[in-house]
Amino acid sequence: GRKFQSLREYQKIMVDETPILSRNLANQLVMYFTGSPVEFADRQAVEEILQRSGGNNPNLQELLHQILQSPLFLNK
């Protein structure tokens, strides 16, 4: 929803939105790995996965590892 004029402005917007993008990436990966959408009851588990992966700016390899080791993946 924010407007930008240049690539630099777009990059700044993306940096400012890193927590939102990280959470969305985690949700999408959980959905891909489990084959089912992330439900309201799963939100706390996704937050824990993000925190164990590095918080608002997670390491991608660690994020994948944490998802694969999570109860969401193992029990869905």
PDB file of C-alpha atoms in Angstrom:
ATOM      1  CA  GLY A   1       0.000   0.000   0.000  1.00  0.00           C
ATOM      2  CA  ARG A   2       2.989   2.354   0.191  1.00  0.00           C
ATOM      3  CA  LYS A   3       4.140   4.193  -2.915  1.00  0.00           C
ATOM      4  CA  PHE A   4       7.748   4.405  -4.030  1.00  0.00           C
ATOM      5  CA  GLN A   5       9.605   6.192  -6.810  1.00  0.00           C
ATOM      6  CA  SER A   6      12.873   4.258  -7.006  1.00  0.00           C
ATOM      7  CA  LEU A   7      14.466   0.926  -6.222  1.00  0.00           C
ATOM      8  CA  ARG A   8      16.116   2.465  -3.145  1.00  0.00           C
ATOM      9  CA  GLU A   9      12.742   3.550  -1.770  1.00  0.00           C
ATOM     10  CA  TYR A  10      11.354   0.062  -2.434  1.00  0.00           C
ATOM     11  CA  GLN A  11      14.308  -1.515  -0.606  1.00  0.00           C
ATOM     12  CA  LYS A  12      13.722   0.782   2.382  1.00  0.00           C
ATOM     13  CA  ILE A  13      10.055  -0.233   2.476  1.00  0.00           C
ATOM     14  CA  MET A  14      11.051  -3.914   2.437  1.00  0.00           C
ATOM     15  CA  VAL A  15      13.541  -3.395   5.286  1.00  0.00           C
ATOM     16  CA  ASP A  16      10.891  -1.555   7.299  1.00  0.00           C
ATOM     17  CA  GLU A  17       8.455  -4.432   6.724  1.00  0.00           C
ATOM     18  CA  THR A  18      10.894  -7.282   7.553  1.00  0.00           C
ATOM     19  CA  PRO A  19       8.869  -8.617  10.539  1.00  0.00           C
ATOM     20  CA  ILE A  20       5.710  -8.824   8.428  1.00  0.00           C
ATOM     21  CA  LEU A  21       7.540 -10.447   5.525  1.00  0.00           C
ATOM     22  CA  SER A  22       9.245 -12.957   7.836  1.00  0.00           C
ATOM     23  CA  ARG A  23       5.949 -13.964   9.439  1.00  0.00           C
ATOM     24  CA  ASN A  24       4.316 -14.332   6.034  1.00  0.00           C
ATOM     25  CA  LEU A  25       7.225 -16.456   4.770  1.00  0.00           C
ATOM     26  CA  ALA A  26       6.959 -18.708   7.830  1.00  0.00           C
ATOM     27  CA  ASN A  27       3.198 -19.087   7.344  1.00  0.00           C
ATOM     28  CA  GLN A  28       3.614 -19.906   3.657  1.00  0.00           C
ATOM     29  CA  LEU A  29       6.353 -22.467   4.339  1.00  0.00           C
ATOM     30  CA  VAL A  30       4.279 -24.153   7.066  1.00  0.00           C
ATOM     31  CA  MET A  31       1.354 -24.302   4.675  1.00  0.00           C
ATOM     32  CA  TYR A  32       3.566 -25.748   1.907  1.00  0.00           C
ATOM     33  CA  PHE A  33       5.192 -28.366   4.156  1.00  0.00           C
ATOM     34  CA  THR A  34       2.005 -29.489   5.896  1.00  0.00           C
ATOM     35  CA  GLY A  35      -0.361 -29.218   2.940  1.00  0.00           C
ATOM     36  CA  SER A  36      -2.945 -27.365   5.000  1.00  0.00           C
ATOM     37  CA  PRO A  37      -3.484 -23.679   5.764  1.00  0.00           C
ATOM     38  CA  VAL A  38      -2.215 -22.109   8.960  1.00  0.00           C
ATOM     39  CA  GLU A  39      -5.196 -21.796  11.281  1.00  0.00           C
ATOM     40  CA  PHE A  40      -5.760 -19.402  14.150  1.00  0.00           C
ATOM     41  CA  ALA A  41      -4.734 -22.105  16.636  1.00  0.00           C
ATOM     42  CA  ASP A  42      -1.396 -22.505  14.801  1.00  0.00           C
ATOM     43  CA  ARG A  43      -0.359 -18.872  15.145  1.00  0.00           C
ATOM     44  CA  GLN A  44       1.453 -19.337  18.459  1.00  0.00           C
ATOM     45  CA  ALA A  45       3.441 -22.273  17.047  1.00  0.00           C
ATOM     46  CA  VAL A  46       4.454 -20.176  14.029  1.00  0.00           C
ATOM     47  CA  GLU A  47       5.578 -17.358  16.348  1.00  0.00           C
ATOM     48  CA  GLU A  48       7.699 -19.838  18.337  1.00  0.00           C
ATOM     49  CA  ILE A  49       9.230 -21.166  15.116  1.00  0.00           C
ATOM     50  CA  LEU A  50      10.126 -17.605  14.109  1.00  0.00           C
ATOM     51  CA  GLN A  51      11.674 -16.826  17.493  1.00  0.00           C
ATOM     52  CA  ARG A  52      13.799 -19.989  17.429  1.00  0.00           C
ATOM     53  CA  SER A  53      14.898 -19.080  13.884  1.00  0.00           C
ATOM     54  CA  GLY A  54      16.196 -15.639  14.710  1.00  0.00           C
ATOM     55  CA  GLY A  55      13.171 -13.472  15.409  1.00  0.00           C
ATOM     56  CA  ASN A  56      12.023 -10.828  12.958  1.00  0.00           C
ATOM     57  CA  ASN A  57      14.919 -11.469  10.589  1.00  0.00           C
ATOM     58  CA  PRO A  58      15.268 -15.271  10.601  1.00  0.00           C
ATOM     59  CA  ASN A  59      18.019 -17.312   9.042  1.00  0.00           C
ATOM     60  CA  LEU A  60      16.303 -19.189   6.197  1.00  0.00           C
ATOM     61  CA  GLN A  61      18.110 -22.475   6.843  1.00  0.00           C
ATOM     62  CA  GLU A  62      17.224 -22.317  10.534  1.00  0.00           C
ATOM     63  CA  LEU A  63      13.626 -21.388   9.686  1.00  0.00           C
ATOM     64  CA  LEU A  64      13.296 -24.467   7.481  1.00  0.00           C
ATOM     65  CA  HIS A  65      14.889 -26.644  10.172  1.00  0.00           C
ATOM     66  CA  GLN A  66      12.576 -25.303  12.891  1.00  0.00           C
ATOM     67  CA  ILE A  67       9.488 -25.892  10.741  1.00  0.00           C
ATOM     68  CA  LEU A  68      10.527 -29.461   9.988  1.00  0.00           C
ATOM     69  CA  GLN A  69      11.121 -30.129  13.696  1.00  0.00           C
ATOM     70  CA  SER A  70       7.895 -28.459  14.853  1.00  0.00           C
ATOM     71  CA  PRO A  71       4.760 -30.226  16.080  1.00  0.00           C
ATOM     72  CA  LEU A  72       2.890 -28.488  13.249  1.00  0.00           C
ATOM     73  CA  PHE A  73       4.890 -30.433  10.685  1.00  0.00           C
ATOM     74  CA  LEU A  74       5.214 -33.655  12.661  1.00  0.00           C
ATOM     75  CA  ASN A  75       1.536 -33.910  13.643  1.00  0.00           C
ATOM     76  CA  LYS A  76      -0.463 -32.493  10.724  1.00  0.00           C
TER      77      LYS A  76
END
